[in-house]
Short mmCIF file of C-alpha atoms in Angstrom, two decimals:
data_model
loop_
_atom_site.label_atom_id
_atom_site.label_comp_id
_atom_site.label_asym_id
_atom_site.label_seq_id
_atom_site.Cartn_x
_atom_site.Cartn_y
_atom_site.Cartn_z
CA UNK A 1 86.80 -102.01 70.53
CA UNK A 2 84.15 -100.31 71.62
CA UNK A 3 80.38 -100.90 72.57
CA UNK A 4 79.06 -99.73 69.01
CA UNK A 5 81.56 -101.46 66.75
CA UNK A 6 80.45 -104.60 68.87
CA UNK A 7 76.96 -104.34 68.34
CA UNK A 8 77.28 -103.24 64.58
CA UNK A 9 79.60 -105.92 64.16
CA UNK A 10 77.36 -108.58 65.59
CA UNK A 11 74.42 -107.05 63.71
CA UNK A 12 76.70 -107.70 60.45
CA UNK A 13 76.66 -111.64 61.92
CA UNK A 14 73.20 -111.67 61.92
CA UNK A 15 72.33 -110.83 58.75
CA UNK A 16 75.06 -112.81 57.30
CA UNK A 17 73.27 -115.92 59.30
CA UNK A 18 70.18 -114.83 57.51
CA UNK A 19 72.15 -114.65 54.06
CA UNK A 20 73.40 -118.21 54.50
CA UNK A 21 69.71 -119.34 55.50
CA UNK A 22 69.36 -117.75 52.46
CA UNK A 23 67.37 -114.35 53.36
CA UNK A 24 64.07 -113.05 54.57
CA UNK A 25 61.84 -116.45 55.59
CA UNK A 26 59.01 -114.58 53.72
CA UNK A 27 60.31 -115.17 50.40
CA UNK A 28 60.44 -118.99 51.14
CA UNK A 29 57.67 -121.35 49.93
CA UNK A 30 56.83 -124.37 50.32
CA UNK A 31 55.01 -126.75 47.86
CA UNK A 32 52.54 -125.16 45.38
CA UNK A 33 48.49 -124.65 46.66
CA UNK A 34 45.46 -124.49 45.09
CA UNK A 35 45.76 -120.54 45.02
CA UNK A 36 49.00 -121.50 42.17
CA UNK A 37 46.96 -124.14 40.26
CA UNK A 38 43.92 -121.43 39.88
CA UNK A 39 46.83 -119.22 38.50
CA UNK A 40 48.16 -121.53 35.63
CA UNK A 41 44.64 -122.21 35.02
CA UNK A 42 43.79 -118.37 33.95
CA UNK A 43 47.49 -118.13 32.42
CA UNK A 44 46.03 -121.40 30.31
CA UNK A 45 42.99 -119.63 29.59
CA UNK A 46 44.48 -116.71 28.73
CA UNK A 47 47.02 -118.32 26.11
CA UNK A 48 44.59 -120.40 24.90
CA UNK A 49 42.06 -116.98 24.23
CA UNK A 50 45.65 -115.71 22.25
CA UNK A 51 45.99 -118.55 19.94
CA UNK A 52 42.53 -119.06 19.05
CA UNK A 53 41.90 -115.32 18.11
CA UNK A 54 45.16 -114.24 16.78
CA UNK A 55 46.40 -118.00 15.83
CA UNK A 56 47.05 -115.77 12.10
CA UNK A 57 49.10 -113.55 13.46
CA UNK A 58 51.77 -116.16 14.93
CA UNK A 59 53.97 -118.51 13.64
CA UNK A 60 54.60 -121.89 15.62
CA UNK A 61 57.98 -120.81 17.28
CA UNK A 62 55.85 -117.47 18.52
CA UNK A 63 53.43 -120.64 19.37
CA UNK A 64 55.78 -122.40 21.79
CA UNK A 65 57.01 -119.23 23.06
CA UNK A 66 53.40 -118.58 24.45
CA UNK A 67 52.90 -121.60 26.17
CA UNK A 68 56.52 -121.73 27.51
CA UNK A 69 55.50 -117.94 29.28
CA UNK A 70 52.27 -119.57 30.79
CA UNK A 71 54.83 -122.27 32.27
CA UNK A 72 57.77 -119.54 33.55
CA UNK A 73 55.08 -116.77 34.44
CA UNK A 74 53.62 -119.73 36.73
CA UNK A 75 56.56 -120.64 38.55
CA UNK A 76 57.39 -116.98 38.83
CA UNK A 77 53.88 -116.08 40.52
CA UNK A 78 54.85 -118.77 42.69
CA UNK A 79 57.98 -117.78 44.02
CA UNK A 80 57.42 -113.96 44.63
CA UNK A 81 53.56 -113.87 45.25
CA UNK A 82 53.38 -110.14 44.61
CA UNK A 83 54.00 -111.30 40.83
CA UNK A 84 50.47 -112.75 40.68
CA UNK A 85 48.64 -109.53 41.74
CA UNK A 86 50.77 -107.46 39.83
CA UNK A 87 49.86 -109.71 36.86
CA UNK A 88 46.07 -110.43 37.58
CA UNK A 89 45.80 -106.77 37.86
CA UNK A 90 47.75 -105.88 34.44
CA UNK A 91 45.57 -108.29 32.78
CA UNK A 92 42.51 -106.96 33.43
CA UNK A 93 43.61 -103.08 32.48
CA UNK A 94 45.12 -104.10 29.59
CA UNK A 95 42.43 -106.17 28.83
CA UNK A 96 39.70 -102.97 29.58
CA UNK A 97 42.03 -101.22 27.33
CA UNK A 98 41.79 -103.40 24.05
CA UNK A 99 38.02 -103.53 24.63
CA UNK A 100 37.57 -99.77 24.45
CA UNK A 101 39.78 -99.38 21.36
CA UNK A 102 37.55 -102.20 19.57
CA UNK A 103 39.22 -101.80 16.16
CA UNK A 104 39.67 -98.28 16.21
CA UNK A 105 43.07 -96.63 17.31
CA UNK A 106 41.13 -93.36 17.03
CA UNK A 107 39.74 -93.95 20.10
CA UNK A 108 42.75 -93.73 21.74
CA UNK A 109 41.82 -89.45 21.89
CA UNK A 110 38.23 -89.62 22.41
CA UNK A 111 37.79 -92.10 25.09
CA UNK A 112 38.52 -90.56 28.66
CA UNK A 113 40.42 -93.70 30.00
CA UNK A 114 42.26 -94.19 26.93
CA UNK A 115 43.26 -91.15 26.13
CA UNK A 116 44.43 -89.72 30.19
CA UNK A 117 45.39 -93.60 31.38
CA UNK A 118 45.06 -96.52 29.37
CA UNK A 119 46.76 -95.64 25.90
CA UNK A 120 50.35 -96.78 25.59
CA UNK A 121 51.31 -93.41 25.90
CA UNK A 122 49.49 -92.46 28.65
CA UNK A 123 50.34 -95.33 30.79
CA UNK A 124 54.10 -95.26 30.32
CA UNK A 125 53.80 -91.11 30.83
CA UNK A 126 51.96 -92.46 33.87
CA UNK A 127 54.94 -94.65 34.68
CA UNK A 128 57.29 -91.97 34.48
CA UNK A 129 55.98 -89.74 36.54
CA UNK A 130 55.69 -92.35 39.27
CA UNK A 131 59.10 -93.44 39.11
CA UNK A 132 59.94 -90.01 39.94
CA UNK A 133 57.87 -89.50 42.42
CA UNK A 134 58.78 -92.98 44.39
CA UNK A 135 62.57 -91.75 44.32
CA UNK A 136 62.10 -88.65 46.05
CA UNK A 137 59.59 -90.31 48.29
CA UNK A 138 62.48 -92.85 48.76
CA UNK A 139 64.94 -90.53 50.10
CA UNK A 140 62.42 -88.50 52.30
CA UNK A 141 62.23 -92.07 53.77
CA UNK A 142 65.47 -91.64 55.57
CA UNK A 143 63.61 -88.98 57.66
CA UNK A 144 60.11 -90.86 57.49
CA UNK A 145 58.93 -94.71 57.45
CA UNK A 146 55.95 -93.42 56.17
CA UNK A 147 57.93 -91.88 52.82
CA UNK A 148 59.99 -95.20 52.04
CA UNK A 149 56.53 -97.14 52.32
CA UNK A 150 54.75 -94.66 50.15
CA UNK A 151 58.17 -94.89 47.69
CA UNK A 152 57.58 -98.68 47.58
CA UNK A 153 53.72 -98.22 46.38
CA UNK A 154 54.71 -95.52 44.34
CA UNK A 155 57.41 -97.67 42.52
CA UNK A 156 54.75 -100.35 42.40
CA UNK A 157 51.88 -98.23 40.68
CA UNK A 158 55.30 -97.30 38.36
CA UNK A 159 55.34 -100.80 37.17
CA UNK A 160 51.62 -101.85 36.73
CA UNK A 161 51.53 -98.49 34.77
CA UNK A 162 54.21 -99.68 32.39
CA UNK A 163 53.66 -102.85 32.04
CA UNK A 164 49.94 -102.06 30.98
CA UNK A 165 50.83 -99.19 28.75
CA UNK A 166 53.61 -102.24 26.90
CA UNK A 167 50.96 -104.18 26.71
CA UNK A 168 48.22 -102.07 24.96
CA UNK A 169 51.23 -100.75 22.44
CA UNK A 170 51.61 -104.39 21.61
CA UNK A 171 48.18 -104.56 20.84
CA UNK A 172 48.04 -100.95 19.18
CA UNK A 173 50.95 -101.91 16.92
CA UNK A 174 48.28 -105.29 15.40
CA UNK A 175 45.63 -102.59 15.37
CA UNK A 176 47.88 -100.44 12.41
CA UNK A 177 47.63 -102.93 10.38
CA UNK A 178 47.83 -106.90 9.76
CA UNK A 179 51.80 -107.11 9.16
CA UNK A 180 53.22 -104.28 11.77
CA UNK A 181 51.98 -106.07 14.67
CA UNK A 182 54.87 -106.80 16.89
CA UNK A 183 56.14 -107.08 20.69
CA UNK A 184 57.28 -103.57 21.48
CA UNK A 185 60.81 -104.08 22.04
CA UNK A 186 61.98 -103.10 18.78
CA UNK A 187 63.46 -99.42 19.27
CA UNK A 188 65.14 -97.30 22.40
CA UNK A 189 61.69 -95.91 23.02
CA UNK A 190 60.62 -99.57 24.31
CA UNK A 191 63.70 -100.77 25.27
CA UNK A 192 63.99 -98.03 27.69
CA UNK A 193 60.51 -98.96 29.43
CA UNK A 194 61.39 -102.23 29.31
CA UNK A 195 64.72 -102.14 31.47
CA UNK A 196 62.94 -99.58 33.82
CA UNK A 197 60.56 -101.81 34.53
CA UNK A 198 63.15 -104.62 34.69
CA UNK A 199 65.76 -103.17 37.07
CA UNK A 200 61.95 -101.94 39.45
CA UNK A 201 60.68 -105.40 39.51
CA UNK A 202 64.31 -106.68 40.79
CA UNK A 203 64.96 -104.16 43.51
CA UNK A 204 61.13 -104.88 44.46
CA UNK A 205 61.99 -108.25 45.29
CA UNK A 206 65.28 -107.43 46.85
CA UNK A 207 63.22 -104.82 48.76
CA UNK A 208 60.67 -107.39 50.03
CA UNK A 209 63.60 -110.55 50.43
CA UNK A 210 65.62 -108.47 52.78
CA UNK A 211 63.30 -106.48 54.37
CA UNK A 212 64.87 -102.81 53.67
CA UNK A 213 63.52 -99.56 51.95
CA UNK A 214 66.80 -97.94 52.23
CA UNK A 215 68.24 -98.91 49.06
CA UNK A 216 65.10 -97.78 47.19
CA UNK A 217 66.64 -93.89 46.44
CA UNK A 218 69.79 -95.42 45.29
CA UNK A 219 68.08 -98.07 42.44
CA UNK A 220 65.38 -95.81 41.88
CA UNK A 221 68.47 -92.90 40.57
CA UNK A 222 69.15 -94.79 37.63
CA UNK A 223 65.64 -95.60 37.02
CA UNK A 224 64.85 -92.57 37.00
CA UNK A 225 67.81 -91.43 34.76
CA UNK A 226 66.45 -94.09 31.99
CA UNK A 227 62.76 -92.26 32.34
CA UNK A 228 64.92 -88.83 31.81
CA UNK A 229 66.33 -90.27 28.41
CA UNK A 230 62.89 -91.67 27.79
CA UNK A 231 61.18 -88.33 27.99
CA UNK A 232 64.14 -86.51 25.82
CA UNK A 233 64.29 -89.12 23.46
CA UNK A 234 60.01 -89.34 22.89
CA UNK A 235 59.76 -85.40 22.94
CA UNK A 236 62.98 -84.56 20.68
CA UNK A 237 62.81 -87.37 18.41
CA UNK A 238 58.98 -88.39 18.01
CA UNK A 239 60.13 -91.80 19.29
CA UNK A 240 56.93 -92.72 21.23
CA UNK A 241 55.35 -93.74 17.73
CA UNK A 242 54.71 -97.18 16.54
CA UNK A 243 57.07 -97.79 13.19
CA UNK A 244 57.09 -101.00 11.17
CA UNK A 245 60.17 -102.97 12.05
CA UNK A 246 63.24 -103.39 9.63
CA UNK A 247 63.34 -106.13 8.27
CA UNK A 248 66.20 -107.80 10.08
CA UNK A 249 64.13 -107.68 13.40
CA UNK A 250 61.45 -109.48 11.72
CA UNK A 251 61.77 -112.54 14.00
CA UNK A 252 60.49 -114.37 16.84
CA UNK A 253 64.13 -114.57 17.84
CA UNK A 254 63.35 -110.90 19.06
CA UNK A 255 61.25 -111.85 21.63
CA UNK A 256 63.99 -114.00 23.50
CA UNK A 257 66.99 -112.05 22.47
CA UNK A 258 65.95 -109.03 23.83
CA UNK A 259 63.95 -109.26 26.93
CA UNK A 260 67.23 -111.47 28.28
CA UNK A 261 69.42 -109.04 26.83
CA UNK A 262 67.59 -106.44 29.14
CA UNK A 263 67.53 -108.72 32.22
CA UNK A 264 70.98 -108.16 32.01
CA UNK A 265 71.09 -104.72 31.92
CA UNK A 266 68.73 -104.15 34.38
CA UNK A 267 70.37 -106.11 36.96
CA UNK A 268 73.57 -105.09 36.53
CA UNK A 269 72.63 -101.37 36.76
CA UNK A 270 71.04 -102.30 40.27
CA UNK A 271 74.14 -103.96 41.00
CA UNK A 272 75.90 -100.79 40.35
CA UNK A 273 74.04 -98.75 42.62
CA UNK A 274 73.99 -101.23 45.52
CA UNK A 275 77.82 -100.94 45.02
CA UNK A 276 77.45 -96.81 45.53
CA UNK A 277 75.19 -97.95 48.59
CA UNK A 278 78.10 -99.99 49.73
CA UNK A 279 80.62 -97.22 49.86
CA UNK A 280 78.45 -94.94 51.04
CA UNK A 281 77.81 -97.17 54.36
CA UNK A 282 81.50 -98.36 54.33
CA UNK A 283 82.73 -94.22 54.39
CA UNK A 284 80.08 -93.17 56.60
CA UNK A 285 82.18 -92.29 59.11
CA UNK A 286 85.06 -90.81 57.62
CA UNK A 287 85.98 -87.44 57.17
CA UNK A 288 88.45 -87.63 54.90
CA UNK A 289 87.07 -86.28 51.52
CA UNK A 290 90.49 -88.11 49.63
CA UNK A 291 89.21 -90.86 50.18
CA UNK A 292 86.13 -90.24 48.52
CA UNK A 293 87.24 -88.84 45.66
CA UNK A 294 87.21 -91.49 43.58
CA UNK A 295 83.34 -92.61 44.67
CA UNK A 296 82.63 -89.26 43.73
CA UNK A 297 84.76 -89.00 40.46
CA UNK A 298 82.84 -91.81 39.46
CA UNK A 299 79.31 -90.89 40.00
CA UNK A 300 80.20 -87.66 38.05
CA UNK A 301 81.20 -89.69 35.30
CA UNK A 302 77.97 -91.91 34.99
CA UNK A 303 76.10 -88.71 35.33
CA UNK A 304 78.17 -87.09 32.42
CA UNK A 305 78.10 -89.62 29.69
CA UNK A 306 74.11 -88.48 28.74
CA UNK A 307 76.00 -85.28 28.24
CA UNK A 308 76.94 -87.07 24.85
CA UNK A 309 72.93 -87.08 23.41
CA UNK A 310 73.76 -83.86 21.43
CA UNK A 311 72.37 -82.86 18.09
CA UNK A 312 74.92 -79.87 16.79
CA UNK A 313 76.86 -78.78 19.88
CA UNK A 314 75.91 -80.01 23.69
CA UNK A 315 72.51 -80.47 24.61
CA UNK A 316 71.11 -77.80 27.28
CA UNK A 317 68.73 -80.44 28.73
CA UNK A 318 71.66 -82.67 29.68
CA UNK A 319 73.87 -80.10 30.15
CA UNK A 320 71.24 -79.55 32.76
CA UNK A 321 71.34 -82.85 33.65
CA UNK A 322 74.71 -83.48 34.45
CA UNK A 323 74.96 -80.79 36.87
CA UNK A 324 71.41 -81.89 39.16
CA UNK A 325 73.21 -85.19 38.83
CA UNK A 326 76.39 -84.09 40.01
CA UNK A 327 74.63 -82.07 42.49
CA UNK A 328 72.45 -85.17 43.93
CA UNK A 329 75.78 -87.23 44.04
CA UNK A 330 77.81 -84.81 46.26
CA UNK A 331 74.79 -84.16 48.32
CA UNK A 332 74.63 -87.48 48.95
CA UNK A 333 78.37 -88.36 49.68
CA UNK A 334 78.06 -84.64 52.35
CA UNK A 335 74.72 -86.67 54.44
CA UNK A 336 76.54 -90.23 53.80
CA UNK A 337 76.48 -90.82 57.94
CA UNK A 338 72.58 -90.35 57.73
CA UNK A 339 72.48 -92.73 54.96
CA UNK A 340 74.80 -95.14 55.72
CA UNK A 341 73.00 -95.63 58.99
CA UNK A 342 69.65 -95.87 57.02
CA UNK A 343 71.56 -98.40 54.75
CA UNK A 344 71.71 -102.71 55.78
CA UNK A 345 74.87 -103.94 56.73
CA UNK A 346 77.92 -104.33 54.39
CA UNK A 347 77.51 -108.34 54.55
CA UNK A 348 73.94 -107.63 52.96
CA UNK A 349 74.87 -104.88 50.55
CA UNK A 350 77.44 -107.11 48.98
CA UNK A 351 74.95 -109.91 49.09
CA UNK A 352 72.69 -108.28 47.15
CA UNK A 353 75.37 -106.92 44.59
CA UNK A 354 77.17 -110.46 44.20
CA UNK A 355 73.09 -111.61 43.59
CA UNK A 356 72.39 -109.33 41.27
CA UNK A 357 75.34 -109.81 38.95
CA UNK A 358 74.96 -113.57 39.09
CA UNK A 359 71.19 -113.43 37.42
CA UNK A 360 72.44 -110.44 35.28
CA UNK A 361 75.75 -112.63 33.84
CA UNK A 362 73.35 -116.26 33.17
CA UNK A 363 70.76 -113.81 31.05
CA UNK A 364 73.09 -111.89 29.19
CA UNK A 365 74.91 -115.44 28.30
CA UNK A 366 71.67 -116.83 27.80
CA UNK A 367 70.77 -113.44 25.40
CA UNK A 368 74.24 -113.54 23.62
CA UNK A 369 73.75 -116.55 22.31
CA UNK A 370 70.39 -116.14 21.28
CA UNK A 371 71.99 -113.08 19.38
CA UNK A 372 74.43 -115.19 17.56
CA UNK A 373 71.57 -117.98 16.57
CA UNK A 374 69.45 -114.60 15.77
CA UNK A 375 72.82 -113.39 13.61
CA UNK A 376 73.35 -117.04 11.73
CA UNK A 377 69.50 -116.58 10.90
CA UNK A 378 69.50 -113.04 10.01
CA UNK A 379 72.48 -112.75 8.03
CA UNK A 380 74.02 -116.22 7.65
CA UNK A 381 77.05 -115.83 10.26
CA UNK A 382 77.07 -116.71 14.05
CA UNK A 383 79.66 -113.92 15.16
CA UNK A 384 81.21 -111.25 12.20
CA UNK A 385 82.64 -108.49 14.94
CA UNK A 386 80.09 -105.89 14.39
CA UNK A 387 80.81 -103.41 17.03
CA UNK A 388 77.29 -104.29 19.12
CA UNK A 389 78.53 -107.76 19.21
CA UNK A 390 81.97 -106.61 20.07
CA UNK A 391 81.40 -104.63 22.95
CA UNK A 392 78.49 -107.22 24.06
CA UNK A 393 81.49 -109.50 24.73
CA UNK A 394 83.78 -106.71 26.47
CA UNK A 395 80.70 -106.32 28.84
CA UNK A 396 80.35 -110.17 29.18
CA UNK A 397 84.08 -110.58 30.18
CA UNK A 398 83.75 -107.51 32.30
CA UNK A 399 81.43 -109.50 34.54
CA UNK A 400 83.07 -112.73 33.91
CA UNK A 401 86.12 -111.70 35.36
CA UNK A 402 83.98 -110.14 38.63
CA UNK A 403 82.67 -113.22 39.29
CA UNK A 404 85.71 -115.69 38.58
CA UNK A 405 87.34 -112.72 41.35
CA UNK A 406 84.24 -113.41 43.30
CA UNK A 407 84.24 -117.19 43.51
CA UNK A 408 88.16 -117.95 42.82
CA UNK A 409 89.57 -115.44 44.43
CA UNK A 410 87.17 -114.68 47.63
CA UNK A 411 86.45 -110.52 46.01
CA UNK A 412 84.63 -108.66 48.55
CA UNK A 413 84.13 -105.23 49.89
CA UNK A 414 85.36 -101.85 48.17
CA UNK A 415 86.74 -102.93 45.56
CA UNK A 416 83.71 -104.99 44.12
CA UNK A 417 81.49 -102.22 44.84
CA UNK A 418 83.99 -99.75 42.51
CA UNK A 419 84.52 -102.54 39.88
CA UNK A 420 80.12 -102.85 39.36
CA UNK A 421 80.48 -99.29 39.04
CA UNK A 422 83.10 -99.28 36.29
CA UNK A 423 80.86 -102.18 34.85
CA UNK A 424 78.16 -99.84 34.68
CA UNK A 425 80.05 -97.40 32.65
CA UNK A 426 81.15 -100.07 30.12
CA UNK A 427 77.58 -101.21 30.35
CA UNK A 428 76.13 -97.86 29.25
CA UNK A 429 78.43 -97.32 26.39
CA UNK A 430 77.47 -101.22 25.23
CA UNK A 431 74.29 -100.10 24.84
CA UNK A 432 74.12 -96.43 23.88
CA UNK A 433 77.64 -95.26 22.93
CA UNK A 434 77.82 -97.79 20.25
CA UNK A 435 74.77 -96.91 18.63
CA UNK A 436 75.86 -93.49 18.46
CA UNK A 437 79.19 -93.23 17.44
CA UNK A 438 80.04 -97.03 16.20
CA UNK A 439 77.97 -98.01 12.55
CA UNK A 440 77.46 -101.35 11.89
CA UNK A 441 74.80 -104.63 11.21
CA UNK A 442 73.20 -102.80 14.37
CA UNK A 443 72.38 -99.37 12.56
CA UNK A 444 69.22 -99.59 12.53
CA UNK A 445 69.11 -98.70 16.69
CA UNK A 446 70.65 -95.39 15.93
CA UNK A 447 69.89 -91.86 17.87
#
C-alpha cells in the first residue's frame, strides 16, 4: 500500500473516532447558563405579547402550539447557539417590519425599508438572490478559503432574509383582513421558502458540527434549484400573493402537519446530495467514465424532471434549465479529483447522509400521522388512498427500507449514496409530480 493510501486511510480513522465521540466538540454543551434562561425569558415575553394582542385571532390548540414553540425554540437555541442570534436578530426585523406597516399594507410601496427589504416579498427576493450567490461562492471555495467562508455568511444572510420575509407575510396575511390571517405555509409559493430554508439551516449545522465548507456547493445545488422553481412559479403564476385558504386547510393541524412534513423533505434532499458528494470523493481517482455513468445518468435525471412544469408544450425556461444543470453535473464529475480532495472523508460523508435520513424519516412519520389525524378531522377518514397520501407512504417505505438496510443489514458506501439519490427522485415526484398529473382530496395544491 502505499504512503498516501496510509495516511488517507488513517485520516478516515480519525474522523470516524470523532463520529463515535459523536462529532465536532463545539457542538457539545454542557448544562444550560444564564445566557439560555435570558433566552426563554424573551421567547416568554414574546408569546405572552402574541396572546394578549392577537388572543382573537387564535383558538386554544393554536394556544398550546405557541407555548410548546417557546419550549422547543429554547432547547433548540441551546443546542446550536447560532439558533439564538439567528432568532434574536429575526425578531427584531420582523418586528421593525410590522411597526412600519402599522395597519396599512399600503405601506408596503411607499416605505423605503419595506418596500426594497422588509416586505415579504422583498425579503424572500432577498433570500433568493443570496442563496445563489453563497453557491457559487461555495464552489469558488475549492480554490479559496476565503470563498467557502463568504458562501457560509452568504447562506446565512439567505436564511435571516427568509425567515423575516415568512414572518412579515404571516403578519401581512392578518393585515388583509380579520379571517385570512394564517401561517404562510398554505401554497407552493411558501412551501418552497419554507424547505429552502429548512434543508440551509440543516447543512448549516452539519457545516459547523463537522467542521467542513466543502459540502456547501453540493446542498446549496438543490437549494438553489427550489429558489429557481420559486422564481418561475411567483413570476408565471402570480403565486407570491396572499389568497384566503380553502377551506379544508382551515386548521391548526396545518401548522404541525406541514412544517414536519417539510423537515422531511428538506433533509432528505441534503441527504441526497451528500450521497452525490460521496461518489464524487469515492471516484475521484478513477478514470474510467463507465463507471460513472450511472452517477451521471442520475444527476441528469433530477435535473430533467422540472422539465415537466410546462403550460402547452415544454417550457423554454426549464428547457434552459435542464441543460445548465446537466452542464454543472458533468462539469463537476470532469474536476471530481479537485473536489473529492476538497470533500471529508467517506466515513464522514456517510455519517452525515445516514444522519440526515434518520431526522428526515422520525419527521415525516411524525407529519404522516398528523396528516391522517388532519384527514379524520377534515373529511371524516384517517387514510382513503388519495394519491398524496399514497405516494407519501411509497416515500416513507422508500426510507424505511434504507434504514432497516442501514441498521439490519450493516448498508454502507456506494450503494447508499445511489439509493438517497433514487429517494430523491421518488421524493420530488411525492411532492410535485402528484400535484400535477395525479387529482385528488389534495387538488387544491395544483400548478
Amino acid at each position: 500500500m502505499s504512503q498516501s493510501a496510509l495516511s488517507s486511510s488513517s485520516h478516515d480513522t480519525l474522523w470516524e473516532q470523532d463520529i463515535a465521540e459523536s462529532g465536532d466538540a463545539r457542538i457539545r454543551r454542557g448544562r444550560p447558563d444564564w445566557t439560555d434562561a435570558v433566552f426563554f425569558l424573551l421567547l416568554a415575553a414574546g408569546a405572552g405579547y402574541a396572546l394578549t394582542r392577537f388572543a382573537g385571532s387564535m383558538d386554544y390548540y393554536e394556544k398550546l402550539i405557541l407555548g410548546g414553540a417557546v419550549v422547543v425554540l429554547t432547547w433548540l437555541g441551546w443546542l446550536w447557539r447560532p439558533l439564538r442570534r439567528l432568532m434574536i436578530a429575526v425578531a427584531l426585523a420582523a418586528g421593525l417590519a410590522v411597526m412600519l406597516y402599522g395597519q396599512d399594507l399600503a405601506r408596503a410601496e411607499q416605505v423605503f425599508f419595506l418596500k426594497y427589504l422588509l416586505s415579504s416579498q422583498s425579503a424572500i427576493l432577498w433570500m433568493s438572490a443570496l442563496f445563489v450567490l453563497a453557491t457559487a461562492c461555495y464552489w469558488l471555495g475549492l480554490f479559496s478559503p476565503t470563498a467557502a467562508w463568504l458562501g457560509t455568511a452568504l447562506t446565512w444572510a439567505a436564511v435571516f432574509a427568509g425567515v423575516t420575509g415568512m414572518l412579515v407575510r404571516w403578519r401581512e396575511s392578518h393585515m388583509m383582513g380579520p379571517d385570512l390571517g394564517h401561517i404562510p405555509v398554505s401554497n407552493l409559493y411558501e412551501v418552497f421558502v419554507l424547505f429552502s430554508l429548512i434543508t440551509a439551516l440543516f447543512y448549516l449545522y452539519y457545516e459547523r458540527r463537522y467542521a467542513t465548507r466543502a459540502l456547501g456547493g453540493f446542498v446549496l445545488l438543490i437549494i438553489s434549484s427550489a429558489v429557481m422553481f420559486l422564481l418561475w412559479y411567483a413570476f408565471t403564476r402570480d403565486a407570491a400573493q396572499i389568497q384566503p385558504l380553502v377551506p379544508a386547510l382551515k386548521s391548526w393541524w396545518m401548522k404541525l402537519h406541514v412544517p414536519a412534513n417539510f423537515i422531511g423533505y428538506g433533509t432528505f434532499s441534503l441527504a441526497a446530495m451528500v450521497g452525490f458528494a460521496y461518489l464524487v470523493k469515492e471516484h475521484g481517482e478513477t478514470t474510467s467514465w463507465r463507471k460513472l455513468t450511472p452517477l451521471f445518468v442520475l444527476g441528469v435525471l433530477l435535473c430533467a424532471e422540472p422539465m415537466v412544469f410546462r403550460t402547452g408544450g415544454l417550457s423554454a425556461a426549464w428547457m434552459l434549465y435542464f441543460g445548465v444543470g446537466a452542464v454543472i453535473v458533468g462539469a463537476i464529475l470532469l474536476g471530481r479529483r479537485r473536489v473529492a480532495a476538497a470533500l471529508p472523508p467517506l466515513a464522514v460523508l456517510d455519517d452525515i447522509m445516514y444522519r440526515a435520513i434518520s431526522i428526515g424519516f422520525a419527521f415525516f412519520t411524525v407529519a404522516t400521522i398528523l396528516g391522517a389525524l388532519w384527514a379524520a378531522d377534515a373529511w371524516g377518514a384517517y387514510w382513503q388512498w388519495d394519491p398524496k397520501e399514497t405516494w407519501a407512504l411509497i416515500v416513507w417505505l422508500n426510507y424505511a427500507a434504507w434504514l432497516h438496510m442501514r441498521l439490519i443489514k450493516g448498508l454502507r458506501g456506494a450503494m447508499a449514496a445511489y439509493w438517497a439519490l433514487v429517494g430523491l427522485l421518488v421524493t420530488g415526484f411525492a411532492f410535485l409530480g402528484v400535484n400535477m398529473f395525479l387529482s385528488g382530496l389534495h387538488s387544491y395544491g395544483q400548478l
